[in-house]
Short mmCIF file of C-alpha atoms in Angstrom, two decimals:
data_model
loop_
_atom_site.label_atom_id
_atom_site.label_comp_id
_atom_site.label_asym_id
_atom_site.label_seq_id
_atom_site.Cartn_x
_atom_site.Cartn_y
_atom_site.Cartn_z
CA MET A 23 56.29 244.30 159.82
CA LEU A 24 55.51 241.35 157.67
CA VAL A 25 53.48 239.63 159.72
CA ALA A 26 51.79 242.98 160.60
CA ARG A 27 50.98 243.72 156.91
CA ARG A 28 49.58 240.80 156.09
CA ARG A 29 47.10 240.98 159.05
CA TYR A 30 46.55 244.58 157.96
CA ARG A 31 45.75 243.11 154.22
CA ARG A 32 43.43 240.22 156.17
CA ARG A 33 41.12 242.65 158.29
CA ARG A 34 41.29 244.93 155.42
CA ALA A 35 39.69 241.83 152.97
CA CYS A 36 37.17 241.42 155.67
CA VAL A 37 36.20 244.93 155.84
CA VAL A 38 35.37 245.04 151.98
CA ALA A 39 33.39 242.06 152.01
CA ALA A 40 31.12 243.02 154.88
CA GLN A 41 30.88 246.69 152.80
CA ARG A 42 29.80 244.54 150.01
CA ARG A 43 27.49 242.52 151.77
CA VAL A 44 26.27 245.47 153.70
CA ARG A 45 25.48 247.48 150.22
CA THR A 46 23.93 244.46 148.96
CA TYR A 47 21.42 244.56 151.55
CA LEU A 48 20.69 247.91 151.01
CA ALA A 49 20.19 247.47 148.13
CA ILE A 50 17.66 244.89 148.01
CA ARG A 51 16.14 246.44 151.01
CA ASP A 52 15.71 249.69 148.83
CA MET A 53 14.27 247.85 145.99
CA GLU A 54 11.70 245.99 148.49
CA ARG A 55 10.66 249.59 149.67
CA LEU A 56 9.76 250.85 146.40
CA ALA A 57 7.97 247.79 145.37
CA TRP A 58 5.82 248.05 148.50
CA ARG A 59 5.19 251.38 147.84
CA ALA A 60 4.21 250.64 144.28
CA LEU A 61 1.93 248.00 145.38
CA GLN A 62 0.26 250.30 148.03
CA THR A 63 0.10 253.03 145.14
CA ARG A 64 -2.04 250.03 143.02
CA ARG A 65 -3.75 249.18 146.20
CA TRP A 66 -5.26 252.47 146.80
CA GLU A 67 -6.01 253.45 143.05
CA ALA A 68 -8.05 250.01 143.03
CA THR A 69 -9.54 250.85 145.80
CA ALA A 70 -10.49 253.93 144.96
CA LEU A 71 -12.07 252.77 141.58
CA LEU A 72 -14.25 250.15 143.46
CA GLN A 73 -15.48 252.59 145.73
CA ARG A 74 -16.51 254.89 142.83
CA VAL A 75 -17.63 251.97 140.89
CA TRP A 76 -19.97 251.12 143.75
CA ARG A 77 -20.92 254.05 144.79
CA GLY A 78 -22.32 254.77 141.39
CA TYR A 79 -23.87 251.57 141.28
CA LYS A 80 -25.70 251.99 144.85
CA GLY A 81 -26.98 255.37 143.13
CA ARG A 82 -28.29 253.78 139.99
CA ARG A 83 -30.04 251.41 142.03
CA ARG A 84 -31.26 254.54 144.54
CA ALA A 85 -32.55 256.14 141.91
CA THR A 86 -34.45 252.93 140.12
CA LEU A 87 -36.18 252.15 143.47
CA PHE A 88 -37.25 255.86 143.20
CA ARG A 89 -38.93 255.62 140.02
CA LYS A 90 -40.69 252.33 140.28
CA ILE A 91 -42.44 253.67 143.80
CA GLN A 92 -43.26 257.05 141.79
CA HIS A 93 -44.84 254.57 139.20
CA ALA A 94 -46.20 251.52 140.88
CA LYS A 95 -49.95 251.06 139.93
CA TYR A 96 -50.00 247.14 141.50
CA ALA A 97 -49.85 246.34 144.89
CA ARG A 98 -51.63 243.66 147.43
CA LYS A 99 -54.46 244.60 149.09
CA GLY A 100 -53.51 247.23 152.15
CA GLN A 101 -50.17 247.79 150.95
CA THR A 102 -48.79 250.71 149.85
CA SER A 103 -46.31 250.75 146.53
CA ALA A 104 -43.52 251.22 148.77
CA GLN A 105 -44.32 248.18 150.59
CA PHE A 106 -44.83 246.48 147.39
CA LEU A 107 -41.63 247.14 146.45
CA LEU A 108 -40.09 246.50 149.45
CA ARG A 109 -41.26 242.77 149.50
CA ARG A 110 -40.51 242.28 146.06
CA ARG A 111 -37.29 243.18 147.17
CA LEU A 112 -37.03 240.51 149.94
CA LEU A 113 -38.15 237.71 147.47
CA ARG A 114 -35.05 238.90 145.63
CA LEU A 115 -32.41 238.91 148.33
CA GLY A 116 -34.43 235.13 149.67
CA ALA A 117 -33.44 233.87 145.97
CA ALA A 118 -29.75 235.42 145.95
CA LEU A 119 -29.37 233.93 148.84
CA LEU A 120 -30.31 230.52 147.79
CA VAL A 121 -28.09 230.87 144.92
CA GLN A 122 -25.10 231.62 147.21
CA ARG A 123 -25.99 228.71 149.41
CA TRP A 124 -25.90 226.10 145.97
CA ILE A 125 -23.00 228.04 144.51
CA ARG A 126 -20.66 228.02 148.05
CA PRO A 127 -20.13 224.25 148.30
CA ILE A 128 -19.15 224.47 144.83
CA LEU A 129 -16.74 227.25 145.08
CA GLN A 130 -15.08 225.68 148.26
CA ARG A 131 -14.88 221.98 146.36
CA SER A 132 -13.55 224.00 143.37
CA ARG A 133 -11.03 225.60 146.27
CA MET A 134 -9.96 222.20 147.39
CA GLN A 135 -9.13 220.83 144.57
CA PRO A 136 -5.55 221.78 144.36
CA ILE A 137 -4.98 220.73 148.22
CA HIS A 138 -6.84 217.30 147.25
CA ALA A 139 -4.51 217.08 144.48
CA TRP A 140 -1.36 217.42 146.19
CA ARG A 141 -3.09 214.96 149.33
CA VAL A 142 -3.40 212.48 146.38
CA HIS A 143 0.12 213.10 145.46
CA GLN A 144 1.07 213.02 148.58
CA ALA A 145 -0.76 209.70 148.97
CA HIS A 146 1.05 208.15 145.95
CA LEU A 147 4.15 208.53 147.11
CA CYS A 148 3.54 206.98 150.39
CA VAL A 149 1.86 204.06 149.22
CA GLN A 150 5.35 203.79 146.55
CA ARG A 151 7.79 204.67 149.89
CA TYR A 152 5.38 201.63 151.37
CA VAL A 153 5.69 199.28 148.09
CA LYS A 154 9.80 199.70 147.72
CA ALA A 155 10.10 199.28 151.29
CA TRP A 156 7.69 195.80 151.14
CA LEU A 157 9.77 194.49 148.37
CA ALA A 158 13.17 195.28 150.15
CA ARG A 159 12.07 193.55 152.96
CA VAL A 160 10.68 190.80 150.58
CA LEU A 161 14.35 190.38 149.21
CA ALA A 162 15.72 190.51 152.42
CA ALA A 163 13.53 188.12 153.44
CA ARG A 164 14.66 185.61 150.76
CA ALA A 165 18.59 186.71 151.20
CA ARG A 166 17.98 185.81 155.09
CA LYS A 167 16.02 182.68 154.52
CA ARG A 168 19.27 181.41 152.60
CA LEU A 169 21.25 182.62 155.21
CA VAL A 170 19.49 180.45 157.64
CA GLU A 171 18.91 177.54 155.88
CA ALA A 172 23.25 177.31 155.64
CA ALA A 173 23.62 178.05 159.00
CA GLN A 174 20.83 175.61 159.85
CA ASP A 175 22.95 172.85 158.33
CA ILE A 176 25.86 174.31 160.10
CA GLU A 177 24.12 174.07 163.50
CA ARG A 178 22.80 170.92 163.16
CA VAL A 179 26.16 169.11 162.62
CA PHE A 180 27.58 171.11 165.23
CA ARG A 181 25.15 170.68 167.71
CA GLY A 182 24.75 166.68 167.27
CA HIS A 183 28.66 166.63 167.89
CA ARG A 184 28.14 169.19 170.84
CA GLY A 185 25.12 166.73 172.02
CA ARG A 186 27.64 163.49 172.04
CA SER A 187 30.18 165.57 174.16
CA ARG A 188 27.48 167.02 176.28
CA VAL A 189 25.91 163.53 176.96
CA ARG A 190 29.56 162.28 177.73
CA GLY A 191 30.14 165.32 180.45
CA ILE A 192 26.84 164.99 181.86
CA ILE A 193 27.70 161.17 182.70
CA LEU A 194 31.12 162.06 184.27
CA SER A 195 29.88 165.08 186.30
CA ARG A 196 26.75 162.99 187.68
CA ARG A 197 29.09 160.27 189.25
CA GLN A 198 31.39 163.35 190.19
CA LEU A 199 28.31 164.82 191.97
CA PHE A 200 26.98 161.67 193.68
CA ALA A 201 30.56 161.48 195.24
CA ALA A 202 30.83 165.40 196.16
CA ILE A 203 27.08 164.64 197.82
CA CYS A 204 28.49 161.65 199.48
CA MET A 205 31.24 163.72 201.09
CA GLN A 206 29.25 166.80 201.84
CA SER A 207 26.65 164.87 203.84
CA ILE A 208 29.13 163.37 206.19
CA VAL A 209 31.25 166.97 206.28
CA ARG A 210 27.71 168.90 207.38
CA GLY A 211 26.70 166.20 209.65
CA PHE A 212 29.94 166.89 211.18
CA LEU A 213 30.00 170.59 210.77
CA ALA A 214 26.27 170.85 212.44
CA ARG A 215 26.81 169.36 215.62
CA CYS A 216 29.49 171.35 216.57
CA CYS A 217 27.47 174.39 215.71
CA ARG A 218 24.86 173.45 217.57
CA ARG A 219 27.38 172.56 220.86
CA ARG A 220 28.82 176.09 219.69
CA TYR A 221 24.83 177.88 219.61
CA LEU A 222 24.22 176.33 223.18
CA GLN A 223 26.84 177.61 224.57
CA GLU A 224 26.68 181.11 223.22
CA SER A 225 23.35 181.41 223.69
CA SER A 226 22.97 180.78 227.15
CA GLY A 227 26.11 182.85 227.73
CA ALA A 228 24.41 186.03 226.06
CA ALA A 229 21.48 185.22 227.99
CA LEU A 230 23.33 185.38 231.52
CA LYS A 231 25.26 188.49 230.25
CA ILE A 232 21.68 190.24 229.17
CA GLN A 233 19.88 189.47 232.91
CA LYS A 234 23.16 190.70 234.60
CA THR A 235 23.17 194.19 232.71
CA TYR A 236 19.23 194.59 232.95
CA ARG A 237 19.68 193.75 236.58
CA GLY A 238 22.31 196.11 236.86
CA MET A 239 20.59 198.98 234.91
CA GLN A 240 17.39 198.19 237.41
CA GLY A 241 19.26 198.81 240.40
CA ARG A 242 21.43 201.95 238.96
CA GLN A 243 17.78 203.53 238.07
CA ILE A 244 16.59 202.76 241.32
CA ALA A 245 19.49 204.50 243.30
CA ALA A 246 19.26 207.47 241.13
CA ILE A 247 15.70 207.61 241.84
CA GLU A 248 16.07 207.36 245.47
CA ARG A 249 19.09 210.16 245.21
CA ALA A 250 16.82 212.61 243.53
CA LYS A 251 14.05 212.12 246.20
CA CYS A 252 16.73 212.85 248.73
CA LYS A 253 17.89 215.83 246.44
CA LEU A 254 14.20 217.26 246.52
CA LEU A 255 13.73 216.81 250.33
CA ALA A 256 16.80 218.58 251.21
CA ARG A 257 15.76 221.44 248.68
CA ASP A 258 12.48 221.87 249.98
CA LYS A 259 13.39 222.00 253.00
CA TYR A 260 16.51 224.78 252.47
CA LYS A 261 13.95 226.75 250.76
CA ALA A 262 11.20 226.57 253.44
CA SER A 263 14.17 227.71 255.84
CA LEU A 264 15.23 231.30 256.86
CA LEU A 265 18.68 231.11 255.39
CA SER A 266 17.39 230.50 251.53
CA LYS A 267 15.65 233.77 252.06
CA LEU A 268 18.56 235.59 253.10
CA ASP A 269 20.80 233.88 250.53
CA LEU A 270 18.05 235.55 247.75
CA LYS A 271 18.45 238.90 248.92
CA LEU A 272 22.12 239.08 248.81
CA GLU A 273 22.31 237.87 245.08
CA MET A 274 19.99 240.46 243.98
CA ARG A 275 22.27 242.81 245.55
CA GLU A 276 25.11 241.33 244.26
CA ARG A 277 23.18 241.42 240.67
CA LYS A 278 22.37 245.04 240.86
CA PHE A 279 26.17 246.32 241.37
CA PHE A 280 26.95 244.19 238.50
CA LEU A 281 24.66 245.39 236.34
CA LYS A 282 25.86 249.54 237.52
CA ARG A 283 29.33 248.32 236.54
CA GLN A 284 28.83 247.10 233.34
CA ILE A 285 26.92 250.42 232.44
CA GLU A 286 30.03 252.42 233.60
CA LEU A 287 32.05 250.48 231.34
CA MET A 288 29.85 250.27 228.32
CA GLU A 289 30.13 254.66 228.37
CA VAL A 290 33.51 254.56 228.88
CA SER A 291 34.00 252.36 225.90
CA HIS A 292 31.63 254.25 223.52
CA LYS A 293 33.76 257.51 224.26
CA SER A 294 37.01 256.04 223.69
CA LEU A 295 35.58 254.60 220.07
CA ARG A 296 34.41 257.72 219.61
CA ARG A 297 37.43 259.41 219.78
CA ARG A 298 39.20 256.49 217.79
CA ARG A 299 36.95 257.12 214.74
CA VAL A 300 37.31 260.75 214.43
CA GLY A 301 41.41 260.23 214.17
CA TYR A 302 40.48 257.13 212.02
CA GLU A 303 38.08 259.65 209.41
CA LYS A 304 41.59 262.00 209.04
CA LYS A 305 43.72 259.02 208.32
CA MET A 306 41.23 257.98 205.54
CA VAL A 307 41.31 261.52 203.92
CA ASP A 308 45.26 260.62 203.41
CA VAL A 309 44.72 257.31 202.19
CA ARG A 310 41.98 258.12 199.75
CA LYS A 311 44.56 261.03 198.33
CA HIS A 312 47.31 258.20 197.89
CA ARG A 313 44.54 255.84 196.26
CA ALA A 314 43.36 258.17 193.68
CA TRP A 315 47.22 259.26 193.22
CA MET A 316 47.61 255.30 192.80
CA TRP A 317 44.59 254.84 190.37
CA SER A 318 45.75 257.83 187.84
CA ARG A 319 49.15 256.08 187.71
CA ALA A 320 47.64 253.08 186.83
CA ASN A 321 45.64 254.89 184.09
CA GLU A 322 48.74 256.26 182.59
CA VAL A 323 50.43 253.13 182.58
CA VAL A 324 47.40 251.41 180.71
CA ALA A 325 46.68 254.46 178.38
CA GLU A 326 50.14 254.29 177.48
CA THR A 327 50.28 250.52 176.79
CA TYR A 328 47.43 250.76 174.57
CA LYS A 329 48.93 253.63 172.97
CA LEU A 330 52.15 251.68 172.09
CA LYS A 331 49.88 248.62 170.85
CA ARG A 332 47.92 251.31 168.60
CA ASN A 333 51.60 252.06 167.42
CA LEU A 334 52.60 249.00 166.33
CA VAL A 335 50.62 248.61 164.03
CA GLY A 336 49.63 251.66 161.41
CA ALA A 337 46.32 252.87 160.71
CA SER A 338 46.86 252.91 156.41
CA GLU A 339 49.19 251.04 153.93
CA ASN A 340 51.48 254.04 154.20
CA VAL A 341 52.44 253.53 158.08
CA TYR A 342 55.32 251.31 158.58
CA VAL A 343 57.58 250.83 161.34
CA THR A 344 61.33 249.95 161.78
CA LYS A 345 62.97 246.86 163.19
CA LEU A 346 64.45 248.72 165.97
CA GLU A 347 61.34 250.79 167.14
CA LEU A 348 59.26 247.37 167.24
CA ASP A 349 62.12 245.65 169.37
CA ALA A 350 61.96 249.02 171.77
CA ASP A 351 58.11 249.51 171.76
CA ILE A 352 57.50 245.40 172.53
CA ALA A 353 60.35 245.88 175.43
CA ARG A 354 58.42 249.03 176.98
CA ARG A 355 55.23 247.22 176.62
CA SER A 356 56.91 243.89 178.73
CA GLU A 357 58.03 246.54 181.12
CA LEU A 358 54.73 248.24 181.64
CA THR A 359 52.80 245.42 181.78
CA ALA A 360 54.59 243.66 184.61
CA GLU A 361 54.53 246.78 186.35
CA LEU A 362 50.64 247.23 185.91
CA THR A 363 50.44 243.75 187.32
CA GLN A 364 52.84 243.92 190.24
CA LEU A 365 50.94 247.30 191.03
CA HIS A 366 47.57 245.28 190.99
CA VAL A 367 49.35 242.33 192.96
CA LYS A 368 50.48 244.94 195.62
CA LEU A 369 46.82 246.34 195.86
CA MET A 370 44.86 243.49 196.03
CA ALA A 371 47.26 242.12 199.22
CA PHE A 372 47.12 245.46 200.48
CA LYS A 373 43.38 245.71 200.42
CA GLN A 374 42.82 242.23 201.94
CA MET A 375 45.01 242.96 204.60
CA LEU A 376 43.10 246.01 205.64
CA ARG A 377 39.50 244.11 205.38
CA GLU A 378 41.48 241.39 207.70
CA LYS A 379 42.67 244.03 210.15
CA ILE A 380 38.78 245.77 210.13
CA ASP A 381 37.46 242.79 210.89
CA GLU A 382 39.38 242.23 213.91
CA VAL A 383 39.75 245.78 215.81
CA ARG A 384 37.00 248.06 213.58
CA VAL A 385 38.98 250.97 214.36
CA MET A 386 42.74 251.07 213.58
CA ASP A 387 45.49 253.28 214.61
CA PRO A 388 47.81 255.19 212.20
CA GLU A 389 50.55 252.85 213.14
CA GLU A 390 48.82 249.72 212.11
CA PHE A 391 47.91 251.33 208.72
CA TRP A 392 51.52 252.64 207.70
CA ASP A 393 52.86 248.96 209.06
CA ILE A 394 50.19 247.32 206.59
CA ALA A 395 51.03 249.81 203.83
CA ALA A 396 55.15 248.84 204.66
CA ARG A 397 54.77 245.25 204.52
CA THR A 398 52.54 245.06 201.23
CA ALA A 399 54.99 247.78 199.60
CA ILE A 400 51.70 249.87 197.99
CA PHE A 401 52.92 253.44 198.59
CA ASP A 402 56.77 252.50 197.43
CA GLY A 403 58.41 254.25 194.35
CA MET A 404 55.37 256.91 194.42
CA GLU A 405 55.79 260.90 194.39
CA PRO A 406 54.55 262.83 197.16
CA VAL A 407 50.61 264.16 196.35
CA ALA A 408 50.04 267.51 196.75
CA PRO A 409 47.45 268.71 199.37
CA LEU A 410 43.82 268.71 197.74
CA GLU A 411 42.54 272.40 198.06
CA ALA A 412 39.15 272.47 200.00
#
């Protein structure tokens, strides 16, 4: 009971924390939506104001141009006042484009100044990093140099001692090597002479064996060729004779009778298979009824199990169970779990044996089906099922 109480409190704390986080997220989301709507409203108002100002400006420009066209007195030869004003407007447009071409690099440089300053700052950091690394390498090199000098002094003394020991060892090893070379030359000469004599004997014996094997193989091939020639001559002679033609007709007649007998046997087996199929379908109706009852029983067991599991721990703080009820529910749950497991094991064994039997005979007799059911004990302890209404 205490464990269930602690588990319930822990779950409740988790639920409260999750709810608090979700509420915070929803409040932030609503605030962001309100801010976004306010921003869109401000943008819409600014857009409307800009459009109103721009339309007024364009209208005033159009009215001024119309007045200039009406009161224009000077124009080039062959031009109307409208063409003169249009030419003057194009010249002003070219001057504006020239001013824009001059001002754009200035604006671009002013726009790039923060980026350039950031890059300069990053370059300063990089230079500082490299300088610090260089100073660290210099200090490490100095410390390494001191260690190397001390190690060189130790190595110089040790190498002198080791060199003298090595010279003495070399002199001794040379003497031993000279003695070993003399012994090896004597032994190798003796072994070489023995190996040469053995090689000559084995090579001559191998050559004789190869020759004997090759000659035997050639003789067998020649004999096989001669036998094949004799068989071919005998077969050609038999085919040319009258007896071979009679034997061929007899074989064709026997083959025809054999095919008729095979057709009759196949028809009989087809009829018996159809009769057995009708009986098998009737048996499978009963099997489906028992299977439906069995799965309904399994569903009841599972539902009762989960019902007991839900009753073990209360749904709120005011629900508690006593120790005796808890022990009884746990015992009942273990019994139902064991029963359900045993039922699943029997069902799997029953299915496996049915598959194996169907693979062997394709169509089973009722005795074979109930024999498999009795061996797996799949229907033991079950209540009889009422016949289904049509």
